[in-house]
Tab-separated table of C-alpha atoms in Angstrom:
chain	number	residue	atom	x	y	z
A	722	UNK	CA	35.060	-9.644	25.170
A	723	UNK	CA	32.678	-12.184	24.389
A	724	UNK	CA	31.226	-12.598	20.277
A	725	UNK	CA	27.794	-14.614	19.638
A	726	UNK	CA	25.623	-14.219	16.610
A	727	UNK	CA	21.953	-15.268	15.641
A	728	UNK	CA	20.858	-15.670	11.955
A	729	UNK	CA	16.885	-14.713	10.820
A	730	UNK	CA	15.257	-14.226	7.986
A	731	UNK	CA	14.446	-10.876	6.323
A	732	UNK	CA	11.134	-10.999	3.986
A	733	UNK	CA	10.858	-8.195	1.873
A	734	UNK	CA	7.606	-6.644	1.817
A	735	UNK	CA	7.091	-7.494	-1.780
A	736	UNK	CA	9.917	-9.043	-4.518
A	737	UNK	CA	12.272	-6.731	-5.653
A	738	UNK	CA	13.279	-7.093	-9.235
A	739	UNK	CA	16.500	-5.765	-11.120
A	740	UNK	CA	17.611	-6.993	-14.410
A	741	UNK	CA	19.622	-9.561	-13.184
A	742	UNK	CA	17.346	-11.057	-10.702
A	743	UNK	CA	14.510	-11.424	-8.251
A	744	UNK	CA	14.776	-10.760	-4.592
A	745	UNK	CA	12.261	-11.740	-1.907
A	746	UNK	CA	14.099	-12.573	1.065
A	747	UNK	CA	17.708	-12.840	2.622
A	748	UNK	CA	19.568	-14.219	5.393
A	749	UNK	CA	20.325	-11.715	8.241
A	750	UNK	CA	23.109	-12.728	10.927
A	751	UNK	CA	23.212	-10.434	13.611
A	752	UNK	CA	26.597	-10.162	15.152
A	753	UNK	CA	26.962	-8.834	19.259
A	754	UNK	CA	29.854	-8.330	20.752
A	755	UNK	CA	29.995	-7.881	24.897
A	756	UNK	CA	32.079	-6.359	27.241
A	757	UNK	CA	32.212	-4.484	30.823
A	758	UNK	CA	28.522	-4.668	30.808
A	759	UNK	CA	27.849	-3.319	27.563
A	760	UNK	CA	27.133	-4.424	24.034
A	761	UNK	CA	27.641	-3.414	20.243
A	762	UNK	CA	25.959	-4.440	17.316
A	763	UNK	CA	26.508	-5.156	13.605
A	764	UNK	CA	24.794	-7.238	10.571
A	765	UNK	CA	25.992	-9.527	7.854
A	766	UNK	CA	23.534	-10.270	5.134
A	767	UNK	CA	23.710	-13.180	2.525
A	768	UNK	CA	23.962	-12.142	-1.076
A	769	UNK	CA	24.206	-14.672	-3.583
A	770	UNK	CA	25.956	-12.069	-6.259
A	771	UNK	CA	28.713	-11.335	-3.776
A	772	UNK	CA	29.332	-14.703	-3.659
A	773	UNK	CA	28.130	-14.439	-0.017
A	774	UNK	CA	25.800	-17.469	1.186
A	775	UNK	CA	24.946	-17.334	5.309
A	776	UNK	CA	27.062	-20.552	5.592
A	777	UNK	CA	30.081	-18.461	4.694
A	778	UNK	CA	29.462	-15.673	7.185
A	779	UNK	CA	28.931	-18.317	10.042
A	780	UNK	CA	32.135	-20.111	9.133
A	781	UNK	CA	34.119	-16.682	9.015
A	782	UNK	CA	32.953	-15.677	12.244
A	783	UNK	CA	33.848	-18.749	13.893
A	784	UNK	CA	37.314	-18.365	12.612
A	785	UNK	CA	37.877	-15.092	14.053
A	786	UNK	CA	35.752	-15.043	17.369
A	787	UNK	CA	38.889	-16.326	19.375
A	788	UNK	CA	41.202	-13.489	17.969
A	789	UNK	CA	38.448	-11.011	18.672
A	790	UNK	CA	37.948	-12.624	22.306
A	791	UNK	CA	41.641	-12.339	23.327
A	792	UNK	CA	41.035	-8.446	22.526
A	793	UNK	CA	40.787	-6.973	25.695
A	794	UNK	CA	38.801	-3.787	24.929
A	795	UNK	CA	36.754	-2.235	22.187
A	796	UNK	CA	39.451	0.239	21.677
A	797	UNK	CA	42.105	-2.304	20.741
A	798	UNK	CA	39.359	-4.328	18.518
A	799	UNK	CA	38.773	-0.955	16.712
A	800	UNK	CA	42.493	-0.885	15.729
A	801	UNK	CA	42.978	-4.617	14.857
A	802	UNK	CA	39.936	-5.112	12.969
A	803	UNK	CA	41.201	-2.341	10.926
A	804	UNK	CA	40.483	-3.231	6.936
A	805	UNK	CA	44.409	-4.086	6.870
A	806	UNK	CA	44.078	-4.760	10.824
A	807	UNK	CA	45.594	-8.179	11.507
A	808	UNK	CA	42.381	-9.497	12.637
A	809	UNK	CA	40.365	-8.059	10.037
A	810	UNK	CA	42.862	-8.311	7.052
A	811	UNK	CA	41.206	-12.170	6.179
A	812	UNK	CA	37.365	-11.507	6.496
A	813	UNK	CA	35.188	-11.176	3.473
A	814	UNK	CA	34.139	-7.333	3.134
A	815	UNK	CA	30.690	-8.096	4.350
A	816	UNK	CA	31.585	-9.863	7.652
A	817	UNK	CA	34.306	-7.175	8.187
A	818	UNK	CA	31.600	-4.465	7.633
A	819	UNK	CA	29.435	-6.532	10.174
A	820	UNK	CA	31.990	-7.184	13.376
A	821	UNK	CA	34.117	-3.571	12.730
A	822	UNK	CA	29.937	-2.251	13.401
A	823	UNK	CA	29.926	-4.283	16.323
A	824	UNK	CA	33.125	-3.167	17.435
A	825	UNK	CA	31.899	0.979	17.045
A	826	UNK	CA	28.926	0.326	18.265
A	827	UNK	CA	30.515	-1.185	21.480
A	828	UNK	CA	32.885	1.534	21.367
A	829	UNK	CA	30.874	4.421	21.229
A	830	UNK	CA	28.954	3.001	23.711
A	831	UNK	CA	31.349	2.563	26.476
A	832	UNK	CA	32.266	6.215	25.575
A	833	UNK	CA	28.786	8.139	26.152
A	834	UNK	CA	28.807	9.318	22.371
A	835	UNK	CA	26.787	8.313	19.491
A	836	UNK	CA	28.923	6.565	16.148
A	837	UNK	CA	29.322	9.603	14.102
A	838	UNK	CA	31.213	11.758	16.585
A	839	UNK	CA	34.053	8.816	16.640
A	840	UNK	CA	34.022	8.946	12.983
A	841	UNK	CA	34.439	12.762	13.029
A	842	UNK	CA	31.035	14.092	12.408
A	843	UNK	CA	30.048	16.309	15.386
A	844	UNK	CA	26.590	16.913	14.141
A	845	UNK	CA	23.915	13.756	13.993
A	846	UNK	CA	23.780	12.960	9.929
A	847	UNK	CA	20.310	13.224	7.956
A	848	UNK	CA	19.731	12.828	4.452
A	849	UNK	CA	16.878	12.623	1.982
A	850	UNK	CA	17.287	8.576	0.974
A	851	UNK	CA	16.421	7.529	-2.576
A	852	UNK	CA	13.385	4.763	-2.599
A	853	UNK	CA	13.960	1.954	-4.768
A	854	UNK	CA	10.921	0.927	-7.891
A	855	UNK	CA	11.714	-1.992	-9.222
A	856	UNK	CA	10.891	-3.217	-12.561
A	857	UNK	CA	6.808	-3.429	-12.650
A	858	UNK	CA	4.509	-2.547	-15.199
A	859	UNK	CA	4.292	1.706	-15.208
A	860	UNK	CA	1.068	2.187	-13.879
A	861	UNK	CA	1.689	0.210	-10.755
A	862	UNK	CA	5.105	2.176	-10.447
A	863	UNK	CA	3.085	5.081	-10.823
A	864	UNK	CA	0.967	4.394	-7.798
A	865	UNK	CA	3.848	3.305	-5.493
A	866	UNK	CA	5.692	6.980	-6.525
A	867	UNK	CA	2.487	9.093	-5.755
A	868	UNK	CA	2.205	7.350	-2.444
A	869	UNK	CA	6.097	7.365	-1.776
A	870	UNK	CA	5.674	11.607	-2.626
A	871	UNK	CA	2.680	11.855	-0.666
A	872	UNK	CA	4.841	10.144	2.494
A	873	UNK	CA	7.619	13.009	1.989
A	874	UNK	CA	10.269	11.281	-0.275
A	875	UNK	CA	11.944	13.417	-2.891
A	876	UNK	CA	14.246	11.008	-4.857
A	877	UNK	CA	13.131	8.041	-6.477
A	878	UNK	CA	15.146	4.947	-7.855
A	879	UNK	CA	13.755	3.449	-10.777
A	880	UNK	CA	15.168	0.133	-11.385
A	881	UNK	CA	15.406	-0.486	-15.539
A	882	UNK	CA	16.624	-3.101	-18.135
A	883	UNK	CA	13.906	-4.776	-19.310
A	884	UNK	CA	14.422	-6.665	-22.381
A	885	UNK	CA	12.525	-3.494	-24.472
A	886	UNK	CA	14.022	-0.282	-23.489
A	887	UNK	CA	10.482	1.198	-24.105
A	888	UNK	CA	9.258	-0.256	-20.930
A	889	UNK	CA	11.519	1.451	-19.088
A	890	UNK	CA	10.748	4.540	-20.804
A	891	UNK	CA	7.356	4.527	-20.059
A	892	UNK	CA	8.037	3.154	-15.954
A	893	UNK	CA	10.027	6.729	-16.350
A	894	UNK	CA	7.616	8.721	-17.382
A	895	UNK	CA	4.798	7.261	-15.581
A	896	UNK	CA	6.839	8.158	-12.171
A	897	UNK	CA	7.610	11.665	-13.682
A	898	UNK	CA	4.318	12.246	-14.121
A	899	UNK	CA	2.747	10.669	-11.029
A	900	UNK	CA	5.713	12.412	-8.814
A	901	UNK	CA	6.878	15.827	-10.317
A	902	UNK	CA	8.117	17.210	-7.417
A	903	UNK	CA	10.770	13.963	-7.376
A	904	UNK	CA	14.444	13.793	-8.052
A	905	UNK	CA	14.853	10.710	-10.250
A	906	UNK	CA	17.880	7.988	-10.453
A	907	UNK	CA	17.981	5.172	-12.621
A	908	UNK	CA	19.829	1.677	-12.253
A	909	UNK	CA	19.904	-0.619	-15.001
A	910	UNK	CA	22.231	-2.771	-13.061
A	911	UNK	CA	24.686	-3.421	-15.875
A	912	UNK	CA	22.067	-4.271	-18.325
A	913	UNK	CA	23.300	-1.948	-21.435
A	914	UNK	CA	25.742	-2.483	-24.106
A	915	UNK	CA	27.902	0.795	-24.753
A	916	UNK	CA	25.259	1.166	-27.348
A	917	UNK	CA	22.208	0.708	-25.930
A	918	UNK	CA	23.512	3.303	-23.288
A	919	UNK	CA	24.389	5.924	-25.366
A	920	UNK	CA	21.268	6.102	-27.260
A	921	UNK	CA	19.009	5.587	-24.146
A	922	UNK	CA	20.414	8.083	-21.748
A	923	UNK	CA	19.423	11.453	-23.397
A	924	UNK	CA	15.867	9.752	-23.807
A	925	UNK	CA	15.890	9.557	-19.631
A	926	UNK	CA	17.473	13.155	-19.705
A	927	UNK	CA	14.227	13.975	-21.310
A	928	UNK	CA	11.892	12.597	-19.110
A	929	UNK	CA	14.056	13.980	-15.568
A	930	UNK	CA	16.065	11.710	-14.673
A	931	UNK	CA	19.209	13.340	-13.256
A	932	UNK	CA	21.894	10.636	-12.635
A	933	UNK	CA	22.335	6.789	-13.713
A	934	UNK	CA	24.011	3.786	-12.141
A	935	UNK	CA	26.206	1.512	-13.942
A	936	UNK	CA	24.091	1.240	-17.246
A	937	UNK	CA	26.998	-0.996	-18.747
A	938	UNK	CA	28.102	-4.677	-17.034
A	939	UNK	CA	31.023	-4.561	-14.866
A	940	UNK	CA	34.738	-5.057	-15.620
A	941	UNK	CA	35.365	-2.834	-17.947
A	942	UNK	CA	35.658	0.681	-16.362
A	943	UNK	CA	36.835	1.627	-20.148
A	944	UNK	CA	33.103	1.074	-21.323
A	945	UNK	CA	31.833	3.148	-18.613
A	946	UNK	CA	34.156	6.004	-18.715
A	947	UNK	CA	33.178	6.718	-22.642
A	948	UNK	CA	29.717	6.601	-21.551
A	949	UNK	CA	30.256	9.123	-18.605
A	950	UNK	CA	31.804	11.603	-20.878
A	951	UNK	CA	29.025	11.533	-23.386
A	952	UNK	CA	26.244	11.088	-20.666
A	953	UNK	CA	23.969	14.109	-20.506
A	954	UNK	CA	23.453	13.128	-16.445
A	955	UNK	CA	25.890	12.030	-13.975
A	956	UNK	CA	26.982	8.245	-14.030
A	957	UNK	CA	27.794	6.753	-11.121
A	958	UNK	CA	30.073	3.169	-10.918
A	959	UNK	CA	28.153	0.526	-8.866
A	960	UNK	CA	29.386	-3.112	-9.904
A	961	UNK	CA	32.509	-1.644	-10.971
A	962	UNK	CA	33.026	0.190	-8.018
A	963	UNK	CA	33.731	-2.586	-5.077
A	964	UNK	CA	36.889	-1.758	-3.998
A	965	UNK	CA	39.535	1.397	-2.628
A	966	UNK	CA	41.403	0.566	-5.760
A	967	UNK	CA	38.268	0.413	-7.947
A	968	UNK	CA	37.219	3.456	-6.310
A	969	UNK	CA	41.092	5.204	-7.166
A	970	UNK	CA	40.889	3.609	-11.216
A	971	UNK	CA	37.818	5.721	-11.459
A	972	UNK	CA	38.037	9.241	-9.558
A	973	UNK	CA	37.939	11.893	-12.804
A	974	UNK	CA	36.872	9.142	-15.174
A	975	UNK	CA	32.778	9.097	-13.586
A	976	UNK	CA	31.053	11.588	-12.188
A	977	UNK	CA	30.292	9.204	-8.529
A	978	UNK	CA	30.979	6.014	-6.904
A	979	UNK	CA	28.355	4.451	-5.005
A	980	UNK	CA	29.292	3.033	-1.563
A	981	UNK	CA	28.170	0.125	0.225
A	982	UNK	CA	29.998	-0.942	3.387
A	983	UNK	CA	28.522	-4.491	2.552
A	984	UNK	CA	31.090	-4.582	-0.025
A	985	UNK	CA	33.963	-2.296	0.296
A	986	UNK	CA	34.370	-3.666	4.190
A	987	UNK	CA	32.993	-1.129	6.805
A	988	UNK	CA	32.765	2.836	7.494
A	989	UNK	CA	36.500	2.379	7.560
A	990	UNK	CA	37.109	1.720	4.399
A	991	UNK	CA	34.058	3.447	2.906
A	992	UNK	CA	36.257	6.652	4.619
A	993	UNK	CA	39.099	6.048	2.948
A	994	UNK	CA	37.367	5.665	-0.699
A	995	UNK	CA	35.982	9.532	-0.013
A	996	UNK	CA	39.136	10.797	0.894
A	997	UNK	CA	40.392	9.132	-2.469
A	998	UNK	CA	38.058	10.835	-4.103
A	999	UNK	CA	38.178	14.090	-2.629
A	1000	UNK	CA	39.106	16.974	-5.303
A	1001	UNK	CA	39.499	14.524	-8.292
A	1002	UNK	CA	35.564	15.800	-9.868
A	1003	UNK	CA	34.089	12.292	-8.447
A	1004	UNK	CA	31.530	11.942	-5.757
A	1005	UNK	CA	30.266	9.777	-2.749
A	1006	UNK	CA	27.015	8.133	-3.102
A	1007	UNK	CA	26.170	5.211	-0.188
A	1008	UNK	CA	23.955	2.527	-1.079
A	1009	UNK	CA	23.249	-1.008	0.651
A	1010	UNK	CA	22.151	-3.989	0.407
A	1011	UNK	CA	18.590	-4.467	1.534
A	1012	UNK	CA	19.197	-5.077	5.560
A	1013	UNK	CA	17.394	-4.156	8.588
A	1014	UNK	CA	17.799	-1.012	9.872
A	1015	UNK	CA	20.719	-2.707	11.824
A	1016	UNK	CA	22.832	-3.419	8.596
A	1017	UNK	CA	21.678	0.503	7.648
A	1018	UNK	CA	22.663	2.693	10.911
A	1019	UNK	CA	26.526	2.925	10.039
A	1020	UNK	CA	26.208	4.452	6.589
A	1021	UNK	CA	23.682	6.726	7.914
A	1022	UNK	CA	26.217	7.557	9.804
A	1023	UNK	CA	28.645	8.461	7.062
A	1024	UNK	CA	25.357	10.521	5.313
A	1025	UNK	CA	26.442	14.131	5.528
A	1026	UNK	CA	29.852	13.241	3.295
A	1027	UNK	CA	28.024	11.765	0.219
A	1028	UNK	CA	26.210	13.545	-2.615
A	1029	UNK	CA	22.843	11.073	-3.324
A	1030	UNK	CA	22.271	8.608	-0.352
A	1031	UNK	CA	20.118	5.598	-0.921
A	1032	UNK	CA	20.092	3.824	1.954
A	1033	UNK	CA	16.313	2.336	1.571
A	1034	UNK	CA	16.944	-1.473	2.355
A	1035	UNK	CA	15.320	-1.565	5.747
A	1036	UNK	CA	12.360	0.432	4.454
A	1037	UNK	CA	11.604	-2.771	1.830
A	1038	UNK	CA	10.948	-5.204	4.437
A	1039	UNK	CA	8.158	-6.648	5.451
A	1040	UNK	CA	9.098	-6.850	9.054
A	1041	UNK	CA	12.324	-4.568	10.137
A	1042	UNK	CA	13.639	-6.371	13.599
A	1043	UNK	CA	15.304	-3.203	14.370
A	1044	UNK	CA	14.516	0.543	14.586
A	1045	UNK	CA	15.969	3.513	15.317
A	1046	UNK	CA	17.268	5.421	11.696
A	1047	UNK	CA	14.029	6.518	10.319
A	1048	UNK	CA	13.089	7.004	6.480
A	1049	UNK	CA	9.580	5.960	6.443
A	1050	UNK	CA	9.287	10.312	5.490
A	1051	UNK	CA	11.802	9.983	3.054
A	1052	UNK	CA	14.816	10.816	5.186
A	1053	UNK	CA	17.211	9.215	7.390
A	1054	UNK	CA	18.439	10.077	10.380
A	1055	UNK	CA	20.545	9.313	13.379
A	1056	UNK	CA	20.467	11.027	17.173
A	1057	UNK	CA	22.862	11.644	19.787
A	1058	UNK	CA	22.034	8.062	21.120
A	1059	UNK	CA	25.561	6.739	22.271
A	1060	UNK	CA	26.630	4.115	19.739
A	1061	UNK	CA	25.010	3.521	16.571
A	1062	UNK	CA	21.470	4.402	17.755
A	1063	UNK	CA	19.722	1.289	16.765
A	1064	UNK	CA	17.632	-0.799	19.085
A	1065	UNK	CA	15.287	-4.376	18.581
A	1066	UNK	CA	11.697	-3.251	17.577
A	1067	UNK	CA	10.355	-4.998	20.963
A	1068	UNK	CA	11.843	-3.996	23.939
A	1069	UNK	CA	13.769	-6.265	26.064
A	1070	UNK	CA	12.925	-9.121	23.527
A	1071	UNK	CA	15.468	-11.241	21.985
A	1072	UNK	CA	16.764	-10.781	18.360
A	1073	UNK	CA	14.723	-13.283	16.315
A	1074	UNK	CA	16.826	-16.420	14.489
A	1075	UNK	CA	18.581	-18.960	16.139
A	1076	UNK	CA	21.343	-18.349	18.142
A	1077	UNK	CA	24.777	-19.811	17.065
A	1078	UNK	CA	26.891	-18.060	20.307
């Protein structure tokens, strides 16, 4: 097997900002593994809060190309790049996430069947996606929701945390208002005290909103239990909820755990975090990082086990490289197309970025 990558940039259509930061681009490397012919697929994108920077994926890949060359076949990759594989046991969650999509990809490929029959789905996986809002003034918000509605989407992320809760309170109801028919989330990304959380949450009951993300800062599940049993709408563990042992610490004590391969390490060991939570009162939701539609196909993969899906990130670029997963309606979707279903935008023509194989 042979393993090259090429890195690009991905421009979001317009900045993207949470409480923590401001997002208006990100590196994209775009991993392809060969073999008999045939080739698989898989991204990696830098994130600066993961401690991620492209330099770091391009350095990890270099270090495990020859192990994954002396594989002989995708089948034998797909067992040693295994989370706790002993190829796959050393690579950041985000690279692992990358090459194990290469690796189905390839592997679904050389077997005639699309991704989500080798992860046991026999049916191809659609799901209403959330659409993120990030923190603008309301009325803009307003217009972006009435146009997202009027495109077919039914849930809506509202990004909050602004330094005066009343601006997020009015973002809220301006959305409400401007899209009734909407399901709303909300993600202050951490940006509460236990306080602040408690008071503000039956406010956004109020106005519709039907589940929260991490309202409280991360690393200290404690916090966020206390406000899950007084929250009057679901609250679901984001930066708290990284790992399969972050994922076990909270099963009963929220009411979900949002996914992102990006971080937990692949479809793998996003699998094994539902089966942890299977019966214990918490749920799946899968989330990403914002990626191409590349970076997005294997979680849509996984879409028919989780409860909310937001899996938007392709859908706030400026320029998506790759195709093939839908959402621009409000849902995603994958087809019968062996492997993961994704293809380059242009035909025939190279990925964009500079190749590094």
């Amino acid at each position: 097997m042979r393993l090259t990558w090429t890195t690009t940039t991905l421009h979001l259509a317009e900045p993207l900002r949470i409480s923590r930061s401001v997002t208006a681009r990100r590196d994209a490397v775009h991993v392809r593994l060969e073999h008999a012919g045939l080739d698989g697929w898989g991204e990696a994108v830098s994130s600066t809060y993961l401690g991620l920077p492209t330099e770091a994926i391009l350095r990890h890949l270099a270090t495990v190309r020859p192990a994954v060359e002396r594989l002989p076949d995708p089948g034998t990759a797909w067992a040693e790049l295994a989370p706790e594989g002993p190829v796959g046991a050393g690579l950041p969650a985000g690279v692992l996430a990358a090459v194990e999509s290469a690796v189905l990809d390839l592997a679904a490929r050389a077997a005639g069947a699309p991704a989500h029959r080798l992860l046991g789905s026999p049916r191809p996986p659609s799901a209403p996606t959330a659409r993120t809002l990030g923190i603008v003034p309301a009325a803009r918000a307003a217009a972006e929701a009435a146009r997202l509605a009027a495109a077919g989407f039914t849930v809506l992320k509202i990004k909050a945390g602004s330094p005066d809760p009343a601006d997020d309170l009015d973002r809220v109801a301006a959305v409400r208002d401007a899209a009734p028919g909407a399901r709303l989330l909300l993600d202050p990304n951490g940006a509460w005290t236990e306080e602040r959380a408690h008071a503000l949450l039956p406010r956004f009951a109020e106005l519709g909103v039907t589940a929260v993300e991490q309202p409280v800062p991360p690393g200290r599940p404690d916090t966020l239990a206390r406000v899950a049993a007084a929250s009057p709408v679901p609250v679901i563990a984001d930066e708290d909820a990284v790992t399969h042992a972050d994922a076990v610490a909270l099963a009963g004590r929220v009411h979900g755990v949002n996914v992102k391969l990006a971080k937990c390490g692949g479809v793998r060991a996003a699998l094994r975090i539902d089966a942890a939570l299977r019966g214990s009162g918490t749920e799946l939701m899968l989330g990403c990082l914002t990626a191409s539609s590349l970076g997005i196909a294997p979680a849509v993969h996984l879409a028919d086990r989780a409860r909310w899906v937001d899996l938007d990130g392709h859908l706030l670029l400026a320029d998506d490289p790759w195709t093939g997963i839908g959402g621009t309606d409000g849902t995603v979707r994958v087809t019968d197309r062996p492997g993961l279903g994704v293809r380059p935008r242009t035909p025939g023509g190279p990925i964009p970025g500079e190749d590094h194989g």
